[in-house]
C-alpha positions as a printed Julia matrix, in Angstrom:
142×3 Matrix{Float64}:
 -48.52  101.82  266.83
 -45.99  104.33  265.54
 -47.4   107.74  264.72
 -47.15  108.77  261.07
 -44.37  111.36  261.64
 -42.4   108.95  263.84
 -42.81  106.14  261.29
 -41.72  108.45  258.47
 -38.63  109.49  260.42
 -37.79  105.85  261.17
 -38.17  104.92  257.49
 -35.98  107.83  256.39
 -33.42  106.76  258.99
 -33.54  103.21  257.65
 -33.01  104.55  254.12
 -30.01  106.58  255.31
 -28.51  103.51  257.0
 -29.04  101.43  253.87
 -27.39  104.14  251.74
 -24.43  104.2   254.13
 -24.19  100.4   254.01
 -24.34  100.43  250.2
 -21.65  103.08  249.87
 -19.49  101.22  252.38
 -19.96   97.97  250.48
 -18.94   99.63  247.21
 -15.97  101.42  248.75
 -14.57   98.64  250.9
 -16.18   95.34  249.99
 -13.25   94.05  247.97
 -10.73   95.18  250.62
 -12.68   93.07  253.11
 -12.25   90.08  250.82
 -15.85   89.97  249.64
 -16.47   88.38  246.26
 -17.65   90.25  243.17
 -21.03   88.53  243.63
 -21.38   89.79  247.22
 -20.4    93.36  246.33
 -22.4    93.58  243.1
 -25.63   91.92  244.18
 -25.36   92.99  247.81
 -25.35   96.55  246.5
 -28.38   95.81  244.33
 -30.19   94.25  247.27
 -29.45   97.34  249.37
 -30.54   99.63  246.52
 -33.91   97.83  246.37
 -34.28   98.21  250.14
 -33.49  101.91  249.88
 -36.17  102.38  247.23
 -38.71  100.63  249.46
 -37.86  102.72  252.54
 -37.97  106.01  250.62
 -41.32  105.23  249.02
 -42.74  103.91  252.32
 -41.73  107.13  254.06
 -44.04  109.15  251.84
 -46.78  106.73  250.79
 -49.36  106.27  253.55
 -50.84  103.02  252.2
 -48.35  100.31  253.06
 -50.02   97.68  250.87
 -48.88   99.4   247.69
 -45.32  100.26  248.68
 -43.6    97.0   247.72
 -45.31   96.85  244.33
 -44.49  100.46  243.57
 -40.88  100.0   244.73
 -40.48   96.94  242.51
 -42.04   98.73  239.53
 -39.66  101.65  240.0
 -36.65   99.34  240.37
 -37.59   97.42  237.21
 -38.13  100.69  235.31
 -34.69  101.95  236.38
 -33.11   98.64  235.34
 -34.78   98.74  231.92
 -33.74  102.38  231.54
 -30.21  101.0   231.18
 -31.25   99.84  227.73
 -31.95  103.45  226.71
 -28.93  105.32  225.38
 -28.91  109.04  224.76
 -25.87  111.32  225.07
 -27.25  113.0   228.2
 -28.27  109.72  229.84
 -24.94  108.07  229.07
 -23.0   111.11  230.31
 -24.92  110.98  233.61
 -24.24  107.25  233.95
 -20.51  107.99  233.75
 -20.7   110.1   236.92
 -20.54  108.51  240.37
 -24.1   109.63  241.13
 -25.33  108.25  237.82
 -23.62  104.91  238.37
 -25.06  104.61  241.89
 -28.58  105.76  241.02
 -29.07  104.27  237.56
 -26.25  101.79  237.1
 -24.59  101.11  233.78
 -25.31   97.57  232.56
 -28.71   95.88  232.29
 -29.05   92.61  234.22
 -32.07   90.48  235.03
 -30.13   89.31  238.1
 -30.25   92.88  239.41
 -34.05   92.75  239.26
 -33.99   89.58  241.37
 -31.66   91.26  243.88
 -33.91   94.35  243.99
 -36.95   92.15  244.62
 -35.19   90.36  247.48
 -34.1    93.69  248.99
 -37.6    95.11  248.67
 -39.09   91.99  250.25
 -36.66   92.11  253.17
 -37.33   95.82  253.69
 -41.08   95.19  253.66
 -40.68   92.45  256.27
 -38.6    94.77  258.47
 -41.16   97.53  258.02
 -44.0    95.29  259.14
 -42.06   93.73  262.02
 -40.47   96.86  263.46
 -42.86   99.64  262.49
 -46.45   98.47  262.81
 -48.67  100.81  260.84
 -52.21  102.04  260.86
 -53.59   99.12  258.85
 -52.66   96.63  261.57
 -53.96   98.9   264.34
 -57.27   99.48  262.56
 -57.68   95.73  262.05
 -56.96   95.11  265.76
 -59.55   97.7   266.75
 -62.15   96.12  264.47
 -61.56   92.59  265.76
 -61.55   93.68  269.42
 -64.91   95.43  268.96
 -66.5    92.39  267.33
């Protein structure tokens, strides 16, 4: 079992790697010959994974992380339908485009969900948490 601080550090490291992968995909995906689909939705998949890892790093109850990450991702996607001068000005910046995006797409939500699901699977496989350890202790006592 990974201790809470070690697990948090691993999750933050995973988020940093995903951010690096996403920025690399955006910057060089087309030069590598990747299709628009791979760059666009690969970035969305990575963004969903990043959201999962960041929430998981600070939320101790693993069972709620994926749902919360998906709710946040869906809220951000639907925020693209809201247009105010300040919001639109932020979206025109690089940070705004990367964090909030510019154009609403239901396909993005699907990509986020896949990314969140994959991140959750990695989390469970590579970083066993307290829930699993508690369950093991209970069954071994029985």
